[in-house]
Amino acid sequence: MLRLVSPQTAAVRAVKQALSVKMDKSFNTYCRLLSSKKFTVQDSLPHLPVPPLEQTLHKYYQSIQPLLDEEELEHTSKVISKFKAKQGPHLQKLLEERAKKKENWLSDWWKSQAYLNFRSSVVINSNPGLLLPRQNFEGLKEQLKFAAKFISAVIDYKIMLDEKKVPPEKSGMQPLCMSQHYNLLCTSRIPGIKCDTWQNFSEEKPSHIVVICNNHFYLLNVYGKKDRPLSIEQIYQQLKLIHSKSEEAAPPIGILTTENRNEWGKIYKKLMKDKVNRSSVELIQKSIFVLCLDQSVSSISDDNKTSVFAGQMLHGGGSHLNTGNRWFDKTLQVMIGSNGICGVNTEHTAAEGPPVIALIEHVLNYCYKNEERVLPAVGIQDPIKLKFNIGSKMLEAIENAKKNADSLIDDLDLTISQYKIFGKDFLKSMKLSPDAFIQVALQLAFYRLHQEPCATYESASLRRFKYGRTDTIRSCTVPSYLFTCAMDDSRVPALEKLQFLRQAVQTHKNISNDAISGQGIDRHLLGIKLTAIENGMDIPKLFMDTAYTKSMHHKLSTSQVSSKYESIMFYGPTAPDGYGVCYNPQSAKIGFAVSALNTSPETCSQKMTSAIHQSLSDMHKLTSEYQMAKL
Ligand code: COA
């Protein structure tokens, strides 16, 4: 075995000692806080309902109409009727019984179905990236200064979480479940050979973050004595030390986290057999979060530089750049380059985009205030290098992971853009739901490019319910299809087009409201299917039907992730011949991230972006002209 690093028992001991600093406060205190009076809103949140079966089947039938021909529809109508008469009611009863016993009948299932059982690489396929507004700095010193501020801001947010002072969020008058906010820090996905797990280490009160620099991993204790957080200047000094010790690149052990999950699970098992490796990996998993000091991407044309920077956040830019300078299993990874580029990559198991945005908006507000809020701490420890024993087998695994990661990255076609002609304010003034309007524009854009409608997924938040995650809004509706056909038909008068548009927008708003109220289609059907599996019953034919397969092949996988800042989130497409579209509607503009795969001859993120912009402009013209006519 080729030993690149010798086992350092002293280093392991030092690390354990560093960790024990904050282990004295027991978990009971933490639990007491959680159940304290401040949590009554959370405690009183309603449980996720199980919708009536008839209602879901009726909505399901409506949702597949634009996707099927008449013969297929007739067949599916019979399949639905049989299901309603036979297995359906029994499965519904079993599901309702489950719902009575659980605070949320879906959340455990969802965690494993959507995330932990997912065996492809989490990179591009599951972890979203988030590009933050470019900061006005250049060079190493400024990079480290900004990173220090960023760390201090996250710790400030952590203290608010620890003290239960994060303002509860609402959607209109409805309080939202805040549990996801508590899943962002001190948490990690852990690979397994067939299925992963996920752990929250908050109870151990970790006091460190991990900094990755030139593929080296360092433990940086961000608290001094008496649990006092380090000041920005103190963190900066620590980062300087880390950077100065990381001049030569280390073998990119972090690139192993880009592997498909079964492969990474097998490698992980071997890696963890070594005591030194195990200690280092556990410290990464338990850390508050991971901060990656990135090398800058040079020589890129002005045209696509935002998209290249977004790629840096989503996948690291390739094994020759920053892809090894990562630990993709960590729930929160922050990336900061020396050219003012910064962003985040989040492991998705335990939280959606909006709680990440809440944390990041706090961080940016804090950074822009540009003031030292913390007095210097005493009892600072030097950063500790996390060592790895890497033998020839592990080096081979790293080389394989590099190749696999690079081909995954080469296949990604990503375009980031800002649509600046109008934003939310214009749409509100027209009495139109901004989200619904954008979704209809996506339908029009897709139809114009591909001359057909497509099954579409839009995330709907279920956070009105305790431990709620998401349901699906099936954005391709009969009215949206009618509008897309009418819009470019010269025989249809403008006023009629506008009526089709308004009808499509209103229908979208109605189905969104249903989904966020726990009356959606998809999670209910998933619950029915899993109930059959868990009870050893045959999977109903409803789920084998072409209609179901077609309606789950999401050529448009979309999500609104809004922020007051010009930040944009992105992820890969979920269908090989489809697009991932994420958008941030702001008052006067809309940010878009469109992804596709280069291996698909049918898709192109640039063309889709142009089609979205054009559709928005054409729909804007239609609505404004009518408004003028009314005046
Ligand atoms: N006339 C005037 N104003 C209207 C309107 C109308 N007809 N319809 C809506 N509006 C207003 C709303 O009141 C709201 O106002 P506000 O900005 O002052 O709050 C604003 O327009 C936006 O509303 P709308 O665009 O309709 O929807 P939304 O922003 O509430 O978003 C969803 C809808 C479905 C996207 C949202 O509820 C949701 O579930 N998001 C999930 C996000 C998520 O979890 N993503 C996962 C990422 S990993």
XYZ file of C-alpha atoms and ligand atoms in Angstrom:
679
model
C 0.000 0.000 0.000
C 1.329 3.400 -0.945
C 1.040 5.631 2.075
C 0.792 9.283 1.149
C 0.173 10.271 4.727
C 1.301 8.296 7.731
C -1.212 7.605 10.504
C -1.027 10.479 12.968
C -2.517 9.305 16.211
C -1.454 12.578 17.834
C -3.420 14.478 15.194
C -6.466 12.302 15.810
C -6.198 12.994 19.540
C -5.844 16.741 18.942
C -8.948 16.702 16.815
C -10.957 14.820 19.455
C -9.777 17.273 22.077
C -10.821 20.202 19.900
C -14.238 18.679 19.494
C -14.780 18.009 23.175
C -14.573 21.769 23.877
C -18.273 22.191 23.180
C -19.551 18.783 24.151
C -20.289 19.763 27.736
C -23.791 21.158 27.165
C -26.102 18.206 27.017
C -28.557 17.412 24.314
C -31.330 17.754 26.876
C -30.829 21.518 26.877
C -31.225 21.502 23.126
C -34.413 19.425 23.336
C -35.799 21.676 26.067
C -35.265 24.666 23.800
C -36.984 22.896 20.939
C -40.045 22.201 23.032
C -40.045 25.595 24.696
C -42.946 28.025 24.350
C -41.344 29.638 21.331
C -42.203 26.491 19.420
C -45.939 26.544 19.950
C -46.654 27.732 16.390
C -44.580 24.882 15.068
C -46.327 22.430 17.363
C -49.751 23.582 16.313
C -49.184 23.167 12.588
C -51.772 20.894 10.955
C -50.903 17.375 9.840
C -50.642 16.673 6.100
C -54.050 15.372 4.974
C -54.707 12.368 2.747
C -56.917 13.752 -0.047
C -60.108 11.878 -1.010
C -59.321 9.133 -3.537
C -62.061 10.115 -6.000
C -60.772 13.686 -6.055
C -57.178 12.653 -6.799
C -58.200 10.227 -9.531
C -60.383 12.877 -11.137
C -57.533 15.426 -11.045
C -55.109 12.806 -12.334
C -57.370 12.119 -15.312
C -57.606 15.841 -16.058
C -53.824 16.244 -15.812
C -53.043 13.581 -18.424
C -55.458 14.885 -21.028
C -52.993 17.138 -22.869
C -50.402 14.327 -22.950
C -52.403 11.448 -24.453
C -54.281 10.665 -27.658
C -57.929 9.624 -27.523
C -57.261 5.894 -27.578
C -54.764 6.130 -24.735
C -57.172 8.296 -22.764
C -59.971 5.805 -23.168
C -57.716 3.004 -21.989
C -56.549 5.009 -18.959
C -60.103 5.941 -18.107
C -60.878 2.195 -17.811
C -57.733 1.582 -15.729
C -58.787 4.352 -13.346
C -62.353 3.013 -13.070
C -61.067 -0.488 -12.251
C -58.704 0.888 -9.647
C -61.524 2.894 -8.092
C -63.687 -0.206 -7.888
C -61.052 -2.701 -6.734
C -57.748 -2.009 -4.918
C -58.176 1.755 -4.549
C -60.515 2.026 -1.550
C -58.591 -0.564 0.505
C -55.236 1.116 -0.168
C -56.774 4.484 0.645
C -57.995 3.120 3.995
C -54.552 1.740 4.829
C -52.960 5.059 3.917
C -55.436 6.963 6.090
C -54.580 4.645 8.972
C -50.894 5.401 8.504
C -51.705 9.128 8.486
C -53.493 8.802 11.843
C -50.383 7.320 13.444
C -47.818 9.774 12.081
C -47.165 13.480 12.377
C -46.535 13.449 8.640
C -47.469 10.335 6.671
C -45.209 11.325 3.789
C -41.987 12.788 5.167
C -40.051 9.540 5.939
C -41.137 7.980 2.683
C -40.213 11.092 0.760
C -36.762 11.283 2.320
C -35.945 7.771 1.212
C -37.809 7.699 -2.103
C -36.633 11.049 -3.412
C -33.163 11.120 -1.917
C -31.611 8.306 0.091
C -32.591 5.525 -2.336
C -31.472 7.630 -5.310
C -28.335 5.901 -6.591
C -26.966 8.230 -9.301
C -24.383 10.843 -8.408
C -25.816 13.613 -6.255
C -23.802 16.054 -8.353
C -26.003 17.820 -10.954
C -28.724 15.150 -10.442
C -29.768 15.982 -6.903
C -27.733 18.696 -5.133
C -28.836 22.164 -6.261
C -26.272 24.906 -6.752
C -26.849 28.553 -5.908
C -24.896 31.413 -7.459
C -24.828 34.557 -5.327
C -24.358 38.101 -6.620
C -20.737 38.618 -7.670
C -18.801 40.403 -4.943
C -16.599 43.319 -5.630
C -13.191 41.844 -4.829
C -10.169 40.374 -6.552
C -7.194 38.485 -5.168
C -6.313 36.226 -2.262
C -6.437 38.731 0.594
C -9.914 39.925 -0.333
C -11.059 36.343 -0.931
C -10.037 35.331 2.599
C -11.492 38.523 4.111
C -14.839 37.862 2.456
C -14.724 34.174 3.435
C -14.107 35.217 7.061
C -17.136 37.512 6.975
C -19.230 34.766 5.412
C -18.243 32.268 8.109
C -18.969 34.797 10.843
C -22.397 35.424 9.300
C -23.280 31.721 9.175
C -22.252 31.368 12.825
C -24.418 34.384 13.653
C -27.334 32.574 11.966
C -26.456 29.364 13.837
C -26.658 31.228 17.128
C -30.119 32.467 16.111
C -31.101 28.869 15.344
C -29.669 27.638 18.646
C -31.599 30.324 20.514
C -34.736 29.739 18.417
C -34.638 33.330 17.208
C -34.962 32.747 13.486
C -38.159 34.620 12.551
C -40.972 32.155 11.786
C -41.964 32.340 8.124
C -45.458 32.735 6.735
C -47.130 32.358 3.375
C -49.808 35.044 3.458
C -51.408 34.419 6.870
C -50.323 30.791 7.069
C -47.398 29.942 9.361
C -44.878 27.613 7.730
C -43.018 24.656 9.213
C -39.513 25.748 10.218
C -37.990 22.293 10.746
C -35.962 22.404 7.503
C -34.058 25.441 8.781
C -32.717 23.246 11.574
C -31.465 20.673 9.088
C -29.017 22.873 7.235
C -26.140 22.967 9.711
C -24.210 20.145 11.457
C -25.783 17.608 9.067
C -24.648 15.213 6.383
C -25.690 12.494 4.003
C -23.792 9.252 4.619
C -23.224 6.831 1.733
C -24.324 3.208 1.867
C -23.952 0.346 -0.577
C -27.665 0.078 -1.402
C -29.183 3.016 0.396
C -27.793 6.121 2.101
C -28.581 7.548 5.500
C -28.719 11.104 6.768
C -27.691 12.425 10.142
C -28.084 15.557 12.197
C -25.161 15.995 14.592
C -26.480 19.113 16.354
C -26.853 17.208 19.601
C -23.058 16.823 19.719
C -22.746 20.607 19.501
C -19.973 20.707 16.926
C -17.877 23.853 17.237
C -15.953 23.559 13.981
C -16.344 24.067 10.281
C -14.210 22.339 7.647
C -12.271 24.428 5.150
C -11.199 22.780 1.889
C -8.321 24.453 0.095
C -6.402 22.951 -2.819
C -8.046 19.595 -1.895
C -6.689 19.779 1.695
C -9.218 19.516 4.512
C -8.802 21.622 7.658
C -10.786 21.672 10.858
C -11.357 25.263 11.904
C -12.808 25.726 15.365
C -15.024 28.798 15.105
C -15.622 29.156 18.840
C -13.109 30.044 21.519
C -13.476 29.622 25.260
C -16.921 30.010 26.862
C -18.576 29.308 23.507
C -17.591 32.744 22.206
C -17.516 32.864 18.393
C -14.311 34.065 16.759
C -14.310 37.588 15.364
C -14.061 38.152 11.603
C -10.424 39.214 11.982
C -9.616 36.085 13.984
C -11.266 33.858 11.364
C -9.336 35.701 8.657
C -6.040 34.941 10.415
C -7.005 31.255 10.601
C -7.866 31.169 6.907
C -4.515 32.759 6.093
C -2.797 29.966 7.996
C -4.824 27.315 6.165
C -4.079 28.835 2.793
C -0.360 29.133 3.476
C -0.192 25.426 4.344
C -2.074 24.311 1.238
C 0.233 25.453 -1.514
C 0.661 22.032 -3.088
C -2.473 20.278 -4.213
C -3.441 17.162 -2.248
C -4.998 14.072 -3.894
C -8.645 15.073 -4.400
C -10.249 12.706 -1.916
C -13.428 14.804 -2.003
C -14.058 13.812 -5.609
C -15.149 10.402 -4.328
C -18.378 12.061 -3.176
C -19.240 12.673 -6.852
C -19.444 8.930 -7.591
C -22.733 7.121 -8.081
C -23.979 6.243 -4.616
C -23.458 2.449 -4.759
C -19.866 2.930 -5.852
C -19.219 5.639 -3.277
C -20.899 3.403 -0.656
C -18.423 0.608 -1.402
C -15.398 2.925 -1.422
C -16.619 4.595 1.779
C -16.770 1.268 3.575
C -13.118 0.621 2.707
C -12.049 4.185 3.460
C -13.619 4.053 6.923
C -11.712 0.898 7.894
C -8.684 3.103 8.479
C -8.787 4.892 11.842
C -7.254 8.128 10.579
C -9.581 8.315 7.591
C -12.599 7.534 9.754
C -11.756 10.296 12.177
C -11.299 12.821 9.343
C -14.498 11.826 7.535
C -16.530 11.957 10.747
C -15.229 15.432 11.433
C -16.348 16.560 7.986
C -19.784 15.020 8.523
C -20.197 16.605 11.950
C -18.884 20.021 10.986
C -21.255 22.993 11.056
C -20.682 23.421 7.324
C -17.953 23.174 4.711
C -16.251 26.170 3.151
C -14.355 25.668 -0.124
C -11.669 28.186 -1.045
C -11.745 27.802 -4.807
C -9.232 28.460 -7.518
C -10.622 30.880 -10.056
C -11.741 29.828 -13.477
C -9.694 31.834 -15.968
C -10.038 32.710 -19.647
C -13.768 32.541 -20.181
C -15.655 34.646 -22.649
C -17.937 37.382 -21.364
C -20.945 35.748 -23.079
C -21.157 32.689 -20.917
C -19.210 33.578 -17.808
C -22.236 33.577 -15.465
C -23.085 30.079 -16.664
C -19.480 28.937 -16.054
C -19.566 30.424 -12.543
C -22.879 28.651 -11.923
C -21.231 25.396 -13.012
C -18.528 26.015 -10.403
C -21.284 26.004 -7.741
C -23.130 23.014 -9.149
C -20.199 20.675 -9.865
C -16.906 22.470 -9.306
C -15.958 22.952 -12.969
C -14.190 19.609 -13.494
C -11.437 17.536 -11.890
C -8.787 19.979 -13.203
C -10.544 22.800 -11.322
C -12.570 22.594 -8.131
C -14.559 19.345 -8.306
C -12.129 17.637 -5.921
C -12.179 20.659 -3.638
C -15.605 19.587 -2.349
C -17.525 17.205 -0.077
C -20.863 16.839 -1.867
C -22.469 14.822 0.964
C -22.413 17.821 3.259
C -25.747 19.596 3.545
C -24.202 23.048 3.238
C -21.076 23.784 1.208
C -20.060 27.375 0.550
C -17.705 28.183 -2.303
C -15.663 31.365 -2.538
C -13.283 32.156 -5.399
C -10.588 34.814 -5.584
C -12.496 36.691 -8.304
C -15.545 37.692 -6.267
C -17.494 34.580 -7.268
C -19.350 32.860 -4.472
C -22.186 30.450 -4.008
C -23.506 27.373 -2.350
C -24.091 23.699 -3.034
C -26.641 21.890 -0.882
C -27.327 18.223 -0.348
C -31.078 17.961 -0.795
C -32.212 15.201 1.611
C -33.354 17.422 4.421
C -34.271 20.783 2.945
C -35.604 22.624 -0.079
C -34.306 25.861 -1.587
C -36.307 28.408 0.467
C -34.667 27.647 3.872
C -31.271 27.854 2.145
C -32.272 31.252 0.745
C -33.308 32.390 4.251
C -29.858 31.510 5.589
C -28.076 33.089 2.639
C -30.095 36.319 2.798
C -29.116 36.623 6.460
C -25.478 36.059 5.466
C -25.535 38.650 2.677
C -27.294 41.230 4.878
C -24.611 40.625 7.501
C -21.733 40.850 5.003
C -23.068 44.036 3.383
C -23.345 45.747 6.773
C -19.597 45.403 6.833
C -19.077 45.749 10.546
C -17.357 43.621 13.155
C -20.157 42.510 15.478
C -18.204 40.084 17.596
C -15.563 40.823 20.208
C -12.379 38.771 19.831
C -12.615 35.366 21.502
C -9.927 33.874 23.696
C -8.580 30.355 23.594
C -8.339 30.033 19.825
C -6.937 26.810 18.456
C -4.889 26.628 15.286
C -6.620 24.915 12.360
C -6.029 21.170 12.320
C -5.252 19.354 9.115
C -7.525 16.374 8.535
C -5.305 13.555 7.373
C -6.096 10.737 4.993
C -4.246 7.494 4.393
C -4.626 6.905 0.705
C -3.359 3.605 -0.674
C -3.033 2.602 -4.318
C -6.619 1.225 -4.404
C -7.963 4.537 -3.150
C -5.853 6.437 -5.689
C -7.355 4.245 -8.399
C -10.842 5.019 -7.074
C -9.993 8.728 -7.187
C -8.851 8.447 -10.816
C -12.086 6.660 -11.750
C -14.163 9.219 -9.913
C -12.348 12.006 -11.804
C -13.250 10.431 -15.164
C -16.860 9.841 -14.169
C -17.273 13.332 -12.731
C -15.746 14.904 -15.840
C -18.094 13.083 -18.193
C -21.071 14.045 -16.025
C -19.935 17.664 -16.131
C -19.176 17.619 -19.877
C -22.734 16.498 -20.506
C -24.280 19.435 -18.688
C -25.572 22.307 -20.760
C -26.413 25.211 -18.438
C -27.530 28.761 -19.225
C -28.101 31.496 -16.678
C -29.918 34.640 -17.741
C -31.752 37.697 -16.478
C -34.988 38.680 -18.148
C -35.190 42.432 -17.609
C -38.278 43.672 -19.454
C -40.602 43.196 -16.484
C -40.881 41.351 -13.193
C -43.412 40.510 -10.499
C -44.661 44.070 -10.074
C -45.980 44.380 -13.613
C -47.828 41.060 -13.346
C -49.369 41.970 -10.015
C -50.528 45.267 -11.502
C -52.245 43.211 -14.224
C -53.938 41.117 -11.507
C -52.067 38.026 -12.645
C -50.219 35.548 -10.442
C -46.521 35.993 -11.327
C -45.666 32.341 -10.750
C -48.594 31.113 -12.839
C -47.738 33.555 -15.646
C -44.105 32.346 -15.724
C -45.228 28.712 -15.751
C -47.516 29.376 -18.714
C -44.596 31.100 -20.463
C -42.522 27.942 -19.913
C -45.296 25.899 -21.543
C -45.339 28.262 -24.507
C -41.547 28.196 -24.837
C -41.457 24.396 -24.794
C -44.308 24.141 -27.292
C -42.636 26.580 -29.655
C -39.401 24.584 -29.600
C -40.824 21.072 -29.659
C -44.342 21.443 -31.147
C -45.876 19.353 -28.381
C -46.925 19.750 -24.752
C -44.909 17.942 -22.092
C -45.376 16.554 -18.587
C -44.185 19.286 -16.248
C -43.146 19.261 -12.609
C -43.285 22.376 -10.500
C -42.401 22.167 -6.785
C -45.189 23.196 -4.454
C -44.281 23.769 -0.851
C -46.118 21.692 1.764
C -44.610 23.673 4.639
C -48.079 24.705 5.845
C -48.071 21.231 7.363
C -45.839 19.867 10.061
C -42.627 18.509 8.528
C -44.055 19.283 5.089
C -41.776 19.085 2.066
C -43.184 19.377 -1.467
C -45.865 18.164 -3.838
C -45.981 18.506 -7.610
C -47.914 21.092 -9.571
C -48.649 19.502 -12.944
C -48.241 22.705 -14.934
C -49.207 21.293 -18.302
C -52.989 21.678 -18.245
C -55.718 21.645 -20.877
C -56.028 25.480 -20.701
C -52.232 25.966 -20.923
C -52.167 23.658 -23.953
C -55.038 25.526 -25.612
C -53.239 28.801 -25.019
C -49.938 27.547 -26.470
C -51.761 26.373 -29.608
C -53.732 29.616 -29.950
C -50.860 32.003 -29.288
C -49.099 31.462 -32.618
C -52.236 30.855 -34.652
C -52.825 33.902 -36.842
C -56.515 32.971 -37.176
C -57.124 33.571 -33.458
C -57.895 37.225 -32.595
C -55.716 38.868 -29.901
C -58.567 39.231 -27.441
C -59.307 35.519 -27.649
C -55.625 34.732 -27.141
C -55.726 36.875 -24.059
C -58.760 34.997 -22.764
C -56.909 31.704 -23.294
C -53.929 33.168 -21.445
C -56.009 34.350 -18.488
C -57.748 30.985 -18.308
C -54.379 29.166 -18.328
C -52.955 31.438 -15.623
C -56.045 31.050 -13.433
C -56.065 27.260 -13.832
C -52.419 27.171 -12.837
C -53.095 29.303 -9.785
C -55.976 26.983 -8.797
C -53.910 23.801 -9.058
C -51.018 25.502 -7.197
C -53.385 26.389 -4.375
C -54.627 22.798 -4.290
C -51.068 21.447 -4.169
C -49.870 23.729 -1.360
C -53.035 22.893 0.606
C -52.200 19.181 0.578
C -54.731 18.393 -2.173
C -52.225 17.617 -4.929
C -52.061 14.491 -7.064
C -48.559 13.131 -7.006
C -47.672 12.590 -3.359
C -51.084 10.994 -2.786
C -50.528 8.554 -5.650
C -47.007 7.865 -4.367
C -48.489 7.150 -0.938
C -50.972 4.700 -2.487
C -48.196 2.934 -4.397
C -45.928 2.671 -1.347
C -48.827 1.453 0.785
C -49.282 -1.431 -1.680
C -45.555 -2.228 -1.587
C -45.305 -2.034 2.209
C -48.274 -4.337 2.606
C -46.883 -6.904 0.169
C -49.694 -6.274 -2.312
C -49.464 -6.143 -6.112
C -48.590 -2.730 -7.482
C -51.851 -1.467 -9.029
C -52.047 -1.388 -12.844
C -52.636 2.351 -12.579
C -48.883 2.731 -12.047
C -47.922 0.465 -14.986
C -50.099 2.366 -17.420
C -48.514 4.431 -20.240
C -50.369 7.474 -18.931
C -48.602 7.275 -15.582
C -45.175 6.750 -17.183
C -45.749 9.644 -19.590
C -46.974 11.954 -16.861
C -43.890 11.209 -14.754
C -41.420 11.798 -17.583
C -40.890 15.444 -16.780
C -39.369 17.135 -19.804
C -39.795 20.296 -17.791
C -38.664 20.049 -14.178
C -39.221 23.481 -12.716
C -39.083 25.390 -9.478
C -39.445 28.898 -8.228
C -36.729 29.831 -5.716
C -37.115 33.506 -5.035
C -34.736 35.839 -3.278
C -34.570 39.582 -2.832
C -30.980 39.328 -4.099
C -30.008 38.498 -7.666
C -29.196 34.918 -6.601
C -30.118 32.013 -8.802
C -30.511 28.330 -7.993
C -30.054 25.502 -10.523
C -30.016 21.738 -10.957
C -29.814 19.263 -13.819
C -32.779 18.048 -15.880
C -34.640 15.033 -14.467
C -35.436 13.548 -17.898
C -32.503 12.888 -20.269
C -34.392 14.658 -23.061
C -35.740 17.473 -20.893
C -34.883 20.695 -19.128
C -34.387 21.802 -15.539
C -35.703 25.345 -15.109
C -35.335 27.329 -11.911
C -36.312 30.982 -11.642
C -36.128 33.898 -9.265
C -38.918 36.423 -9.897
C -37.870 39.813 -8.542
C -39.811 43.087 -8.624
C -38.610 44.254 -12.050
C -36.771 41.256 -13.532
C -36.711 37.461 -13.512
C -33.586 35.327 -13.212
C -33.594 31.993 -15.056
C -31.348 28.939 -14.905
C -31.998 26.428 -17.666
C -30.207 23.094 -17.791
C -30.227 20.279 -20.335
C -27.907 17.471 -21.405
C -25.512 17.784 -24.329
C -26.114 14.124 -25.199
C -29.739 14.907 -25.979
C -30.004 15.986 -29.626
C -33.425 17.544 -28.958
C -32.566 20.009 -26.218
C -30.431 23.129 -25.951
C -30.426 25.359 -22.859
C -29.563 28.490 -24.888
C -32.461 27.968 -27.277
C -34.834 27.232 -24.410
C -33.674 30.387 -22.608
C -34.299 32.500 -25.721
C -37.712 30.853 -26.166
C -38.629 31.649 -22.534
C -37.586 35.300 -22.931
C -39.490 35.575 -26.203
C -42.605 33.942 -24.730
C -42.564 36.297 -21.763
C -42.221 39.299 -24.069
C -45.030 38.137 -26.357
C -47.322 37.462 -23.408
C -46.366 40.835 -21.924
C -47.305 42.520 -25.195
C -50.635 40.713 -25.281
C -51.565 41.688 -21.727
C -50.314 45.298 -22.016
C -52.102 45.927 -25.326
C -55.373 44.756 -23.847
C -54.806 46.906 -20.792
C -54.235 49.894 -23.115
C -57.427 49.047 -25.004
C -59.352 48.939 -21.719
C -58.023 52.394 -20.810
N -53.186 39.691 -8.648
C -52.299 40.410 -7.965
N -51.302 39.863 -7.220
C -51.211 38.522 -7.202
C -52.128 37.712 -7.911
C -53.146 38.349 -8.647
N -54.050 37.654 -9.345
N -51.789 36.430 -7.693
C -50.710 36.431 -6.885
N -50.371 37.691 -6.578
C -49.284 38.144 -5.698
C -49.238 37.340 -4.419
O -50.110 37.886 -3.449
C -47.796 37.454 -4.028
O -47.591 38.715 -3.444
P -46.333 39.040 -2.471
O -45.111 39.000 -3.331
O -46.654 40.394 -1.983
O -46.377 37.962 -1.433
C -47.077 37.454 -5.368
O -48.042 37.875 -6.320
C -46.523 36.107 -5.781
O -47.566 35.167 -5.869
P -47.549 33.983 -6.931
O -46.581 34.302 -8.003
O -48.934 33.685 -7.353
O -47.099 32.727 -6.136
P -46.060 32.488 -4.978
O -44.921 33.423 -5.023
O -46.867 32.405 -3.764
O -45.474 31.060 -5.383
C -45.479 28.687 -5.430
C -46.281 29.977 -5.683
C -46.336 27.524 -5.831
C -44.218 28.701 -6.288
C -45.088 28.650 -3.925
O -46.239 28.616 -3.135
C -44.309 27.426 -3.597
O -44.877 26.412 -3.221
N -42.977 27.456 -3.756
C -42.183 26.258 -3.540
C -40.791 26.640 -3.648
C -39.959 25.417 -3.356
O -40.069 24.790 -2.333
N -39.087 25.087 -4.272
C -38.218 23.957 -4.077
C -36.873 24.330 -4.509
S -35.699 23.093 -4.146
